[in-house]
Coordinates of C-alpha atoms in Angstrom, one line a residue:
M241 CA 64.6 217.8 -26.6
N242 CA 60.9 217.4 -26.3
E243 CA 59.8 219.7 -23.5
S244 CA 56.5 217.8 -23.0
A245 CA 58.4 214.8 -21.5
R246 CA 59.9 216.7 -18.6
P247 CA 56.7 216.8 -16.4
A248 CA 56.3 213.0 -16.7
Q249 CA 59.9 212.5 -15.7
R250 CA 59.4 214.8 -12.6
R251 CA 56.2 212.8 -11.7
G252 CA 58.2 209.5 -12.0
R253 CA 60.9 210.8 -9.7
K254 CA 58.3 212.1 -7.2
Q255 CA 56.5 208.7 -7.1
R256 CA 59.8 206.9 -6.6
S257 CA 60.8 209.3 -3.9
T258 CA 57.5 208.7 -2.0
G259 CA 57.8 205.0 -2.3
F260 CA 61.3 205.2 -1.0
V261 CA 60.2 207.2 2.0
V262 CA 57.5 204.7 2.8
L263 CA 59.9 201.8 2.5
I264 CA 62.4 203.5 4.8
T265 CA 59.7 204.3 7.3
M266 CA 58.5 200.7 7.4
L267 CA 62.1 199.5 7.8
I268 CA 62.7 201.9 10.7
A269 CA 59.4 200.8 12.3
L270 CA 60.4 197.1 11.9
V271 CA 63.8 197.8 13.4
L272 CA 62.2 199.7 16.4
V273 CA 59.7 196.9 16.9
G274 CA 62.4 194.3 16.7
A275 CA 64.6 196.3 19.1
T276 CA 61.6 196.7 21.5
V277 CA 60.9 192.9 21.4
L278 CA 64.6 192.1 21.9
G279 CA 64.8 194.6 24.8
L280 CA 61.7 193.0 26.4
F281 CA 63.1 189.5 25.8
L282 CA 66.5 190.5 27.3
A283 CA 64.7 192.0 30.2
G284 CA 63.0 188.7 30.9
W285 CA 59.5 189.2 29.4
R286 CA 57.9 186.2 27.7
Y287 CA 54.6 185.4 26.0
I288 CA 53.6 181.7 26.2
K289 CA 50.4 179.9 25.1
L290 CA 49.6 176.5 26.4
N291 CA 46.9 174.4 24.7
F292 CA 45.2 171.5 26.5
D293 CA 43.6 168.3 25.3
D294 CA 40.1 169.4 26.3
G295 CA 40.4 172.4 23.8
S296 CA 41.0 175.0 26.5
F297 CA 44.1 177.1 26.7
V298 CA 45.9 179.6 28.9
K299 CA 48.2 182.5 27.8
F300 CA 51.0 183.8 30.0
L301 CA 52.5 187.3 29.6
G302 CA 55.1 188.2 32.1
R303 CA 58.7 187.8 33.3
V304 CA 61.0 184.9 33.8
D305 CA 63.9 184.7 36.3
S306 CA 67.6 184.3 35.5
T307 CA 67.2 180.6 34.9
G308 CA 64.4 181.1 32.4
T309 CA 61.7 179.8 34.8
L310 CA 58.3 181.6 34.7
S311 CA 58.2 184.2 37.6
K312 CA 55.4 186.8 37.6
G313 CA 52.8 187.8 35.1
N314 CA 49.3 187.7 33.8
L315 CA 47.2 184.7 32.8
Y316 CA 44.5 184.8 30.2
Y317 CA 42.1 181.9 30.0
S318 CA 40.0 180.5 27.1
D319 CA 36.8 181.2 29.0
G320 CA 37.6 185.0 29.1
S321 CA 38.8 185.2 32.7
S322 CA 42.2 186.4 33.8
A323 CA 44.5 186.3 36.7
E324 CA 47.9 187.4 38.1
V325 CA 50.4 184.6 38.8
D326 CA 53.4 184.5 41.2
M327 CA 55.1 181.3 40.3
A328 CA 57.8 181.8 43.0
N329 CA 55.2 181.7 45.7
N330 CA 52.8 179.3 43.9
K331 CA 50.0 181.8 44.0
I332 CA 47.3 182.8 41.5
T333 CA 45.0 185.8 42.2
Y334 CA 42.0 185.7 39.9
S335 CA 40.2 188.7 38.5
N336 CA 37.0 187.7 40.4
G337 CA 38.8 187.9 43.8
N338 CA 39.5 184.2 44.3
V339 CA 43.0 183.2 45.4
Y340 CA 44.9 179.9 44.9
E341 CA 48.0 178.9 46.9
G342 CA 49.6 175.6 46.1
T343 CA 51.3 173.4 43.6
L344 CA 51.3 174.5 40.0
S345 CA 52.0 172.5 36.8
G346 CA 52.0 174.0 33.4
L347 CA 50.3 177.2 34.7
R348 CA 47.5 175.1 36.1
R349 CA 46.5 174.1 39.7
H350 CA 47.8 170.5 40.1
G351 CA 48.5 168.7 43.3
Q352 CA 47.8 170.0 46.9
G353 CA 46.6 173.5 47.2
K354 CA 44.2 176.0 48.9
M355 CA 41.5 177.9 47.2
T356 CA 40.1 181.0 49.0
Y357 CA 36.9 182.3 47.3
A358 CA 35.7 185.8 47.3
S359 CA 32.5 184.5 48.8
G360 CA 34.4 183.4 52.0
D361 CA 34.3 179.7 51.1
V362 CA 37.7 177.9 51.5
Y363 CA 38.8 174.6 49.9
E364 CA 42.0 172.7 50.8
G365 CA 42.9 169.5 49.1
N366 CA 43.8 168.0 45.8
F367 CA 43.6 169.5 42.3
T368 CA 44.0 167.8 39.0
N369 CA 44.5 169.8 35.8
D370 CA 43.1 173.0 37.3
E371 CA 40.0 171.2 38.7
I372 CA 39.1 170.3 42.3
D373 CA 39.5 166.6 42.1
G374 CA 40.4 164.0 44.8
Y375 CA 40.3 164.3 48.5
G376 CA 39.8 167.6 50.3
T377 CA 37.9 169.8 52.7
F378 CA 35.5 172.6 52.0
K379 CA 34.6 175.1 54.7
F380 CA 31.7 177.3 53.6
A381 CA 31.0 180.8 54.7
N382 CA 27.7 179.8 56.1
G383 CA 29.3 177.5 58.7
D384 CA 28.8 174.2 56.8
S385 CA 31.8 172.0 56.0
Y386 CA 32.6 168.9 53.9
T387 CA 35.5 166.5 54.1
G388 CA 35.8 163.7 51.6
N389 CA 36.2 162.9 47.9
L390 CA 35.4 165.3 45.1
K391 CA 35.2 165.1 41.3
N392 CA 35.2 168.2 39.0
G393 CA 34.5 170.4 42.0
K394 CA 31.5 168.4 43.3
M395 CA 31.1 166.0 46.2
D396 CA 31.5 162.5 44.7
G397 CA 32.4 159.3 46.6
E398 CA 32.7 158.8 50.4
G399 CA 32.6 161.9 52.6
S400 CA 31.2 163.7 55.6
Y401 CA 29.0 166.9 55.5
T402 CA 28.4 168.9 58.6
W403 CA 25.8 171.6 58.7
S404 CA 26.1 174.8 60.8
D405 CA 23.3 173.6 63.1
G406 CA 25.2 170.5 64.0
S407 CA 23.5 168.0 61.7
V408 CA 25.9 165.5 60.1
Y409 CA 25.7 163.1 57.1
I410 CA 28.4 160.4 56.6
G411 CA 28.2 158.3 53.5
S412 CA 28.2 158.3 49.7
F413 CA 27.8 161.3 47.5
A414 CA 27.4 161.8 43.7
D415 CA 27.0 165.0 41.7
D416 CA 27.0 167.1 44.9
M417 CA 24.1 165.1 46.5
K418 CA 23.6 162.3 48.9
N419 CA 23.6 159.2 46.8
G420 CA 24.0 155.6 48.0
Y421 CA 24.3 154.4 51.5
G422 CA 24.8 156.7 54.4
K423 CA 23.8 157.9 57.9
Y424 CA 22.2 161.3 58.6
I425 CA 22.0 162.5 62.2
W426 CA 19.9 165.6 62.8
A427 CA 20.8 168.3 65.4
D428 CA 17.7 167.2 67.4
G429 CA 19.1 163.7 67.8
S430 CA 16.9 161.9 65.2
S431 CA 18.7 159.8 62.6
Y432 CA 18.3 157.9 59.4
E433 CA 20.6 155.2 58.1
G434 CA 20.0 153.7 54.7
Y435 CA 19.9 154.5 51.0
Y436 CA 19.6 157.8 49.3
V437 CA 18.9 158.9 45.7
N438 CA 19.6 162.5 44.8
D439 CA 19.4 163.8 48.4
L440 CA 16.1 161.8 49.2
K441 CA 15.7 158.8 51.3
H442 CA 15.0 156.1 48.8
G443 CA 15.3 152.3 49.3
S444 CA 15.6 150.5 52.6
G445 CA 16.6 152.2 55.8
T446 CA 16.1 152.8 59.5
Y447 CA 14.6 156.0 60.9
I448 CA 14.8 156.9 64.6
L449 CA 12.7 159.8 65.7
T450 CA 13.4 162.1 68.6
N451 CA 10.3 160.8 70.5
G452 CA 11.8 157.3 70.5
D453 CA 9.7 155.9 67.7
T454 CA 11.5 153.8 65.1
Y455 CA 10.8 152.8 61.5
V456 CA 12.7 150.1 59.6
G457 CA 11.7 149.5 56.1
D458 CA 11.2 150.9 52.6
F459 CA 11.4 154.6 51.6
K460 CA 10.4 156.2 48.3
K461 CA 11.2 159.9 47.5
D462 CA 11.9 160.7 51.2
M463 CA 8.7 159.1 52.5
R464 CA 7.9 155.7 54.2
S465 CA 6.4 153.8 51.3
G466 CA 6.4 150.0 50.8
K467 CA 7.0 147.3 53.5
G468 CA 8.1 148.4 56.9
V469 CA 7.9 148.0 60.7
Y470 CA 7.0 151.0 62.8
T471 CA 7.7 150.7 66.6
W472 CA 6.2 153.3 69.0
Q473 CA 8.1 154.5 72.0
N474 CA 5.4 152.8 74.2
G475 CA 6.1 149.4 72.7
D476 CA 3.3 149.2 70.1
V477 CA 4.3 147.8 66.7
Y478 CA 2.9 147.9 63.2
D479 CA 4.3 145.5 60.6
G480 CA 2.9 146.0 57.1
E481 CA 2.5 148.4 54.2
F482 CA 3.0 152.2 54.0
V483 CA 2.2 154.9 51.5
D484 CA 3.5 158.5 51.7
N485 CA 4.4 158.2 55.5
K486 CA 1.0 156.7 56.4
I487 CA -0.1 153.1 57.2
N488 CA -1.8 152.1 54.1
G489 CA -2.5 148.5 53.0
W490 CA -2.5 145.2 54.9
G491 CA -0.6 144.9 58.1
T492 CA -0.5 143.6 61.7
Y493 CA -0.8 145.9 64.7
T494 CA 0.5 144.5 68.0
W495 CA 0.0 146.3 71.3
A496 CA 2.7 146.4 73.9
G497 CA 0.6 144.0 76.0
G498 CA 0.6 141.4 73.3
R499 CA -2.9 141.9 71.9
Q500 CA -2.9 142.2 68.1
F501 CA -4.9 142.1 64.9
T502 CA -4.4 142.1 61.2
G503 CA -6.3 144.4 58.9
L504 CA -6.5 146.8 56.0
W505 CA -5.7 150.5 56.5
E506 CA -6.3 153.5 54.3
N507 CA -4.5 156.7 55.2
G508 CA -3.7 155.5 58.7
K509 CA -7.3 154.4 59.5
I510 CA -8.5 150.8 59.9
V511 CA -11.1 149.8 57.2
V512 CA -11.1 146.0 57.4
T513 CA -10.0 143.6 60.1
Q514 CA -9.3 139.8 59.8
T515 CA -9.9 139.2 63.5
D516 CA -12.8 139.5 66.0
D517 CA -11.0 142.2 67.9
T518 CA -13.5 145.0 68.5
S519 CA -11.0 147.4 70.0
T520 CA -11.5 151.1 69.1
D521 CA -7.7 151.7 69.3
S522 CA -6.6 153.5 66.2
P523 CA -2.9 153.1 65.6
E524 CA -1.7 156.2 63.8
P525 CA 2.1 156.9 63.8
D526 CA 3.3 160.5 64.2
P527 CA 4.3 162.3 61.0
E528 CA 7.9 161.7 59.9
P529 CA 10.3 164.6 60.7
T530 CA 11.6 166.3 57.6
E531 CA 15.2 167.2 57.0

């Protein structure tokens, strides 16, 4: 027998022996992993991933009860946030300190619920597919409150906002701002009722000042601009044009006693009159209060 062939045979047996050991090790590892997974499954642990139409998802890792219903576990969201969920008590505690208590559907807030934020703000009302959506009430940590319609977490539709100082706005909202028709009552008693665009008085409206003066007419970007009638508390009246809260343009000024004249104003000062009235009276309305 050729003695030179024996080392090669020994190497072959050694390689086959090493491969066999690796294979056995892998099989044992697979069995252990399988046994662990089976043990966790039998103990009620589950991993579930839910994908939604908007491309977002939520993953659940936790336990189920004896009926197979999700019980307690951790949630992992597509935006990187996480939370602990207690399905039995309809409660989700988020990693940022926010807490939700209410109806859940598919691991998402859906229906009536209460959201307590770490900031101290509290919302109670309707949720749709994990978003604040519908009718509800916000109570803010600074003392303000809002009751009305919301869309995607923002004030949208008819509602009422009350500030901590007692001021109130009742009317239309869009994108978290006063938009459309509404009435604002300040804590000092002054009020405005009319149209808003992006939180600014814009369009026709009525402004009642604390001193008793009244303006009825056009507004532009929160100022009296356009046609309007300004009535002073003493009975004097100006009917004409305004620009940036001042009488500016043609108009008629009528004193409480009935005397009047028509003329042209610039920045609240008379520059031209159409009558023979030589009165030195200079009708200048008080500046408009600001919100």
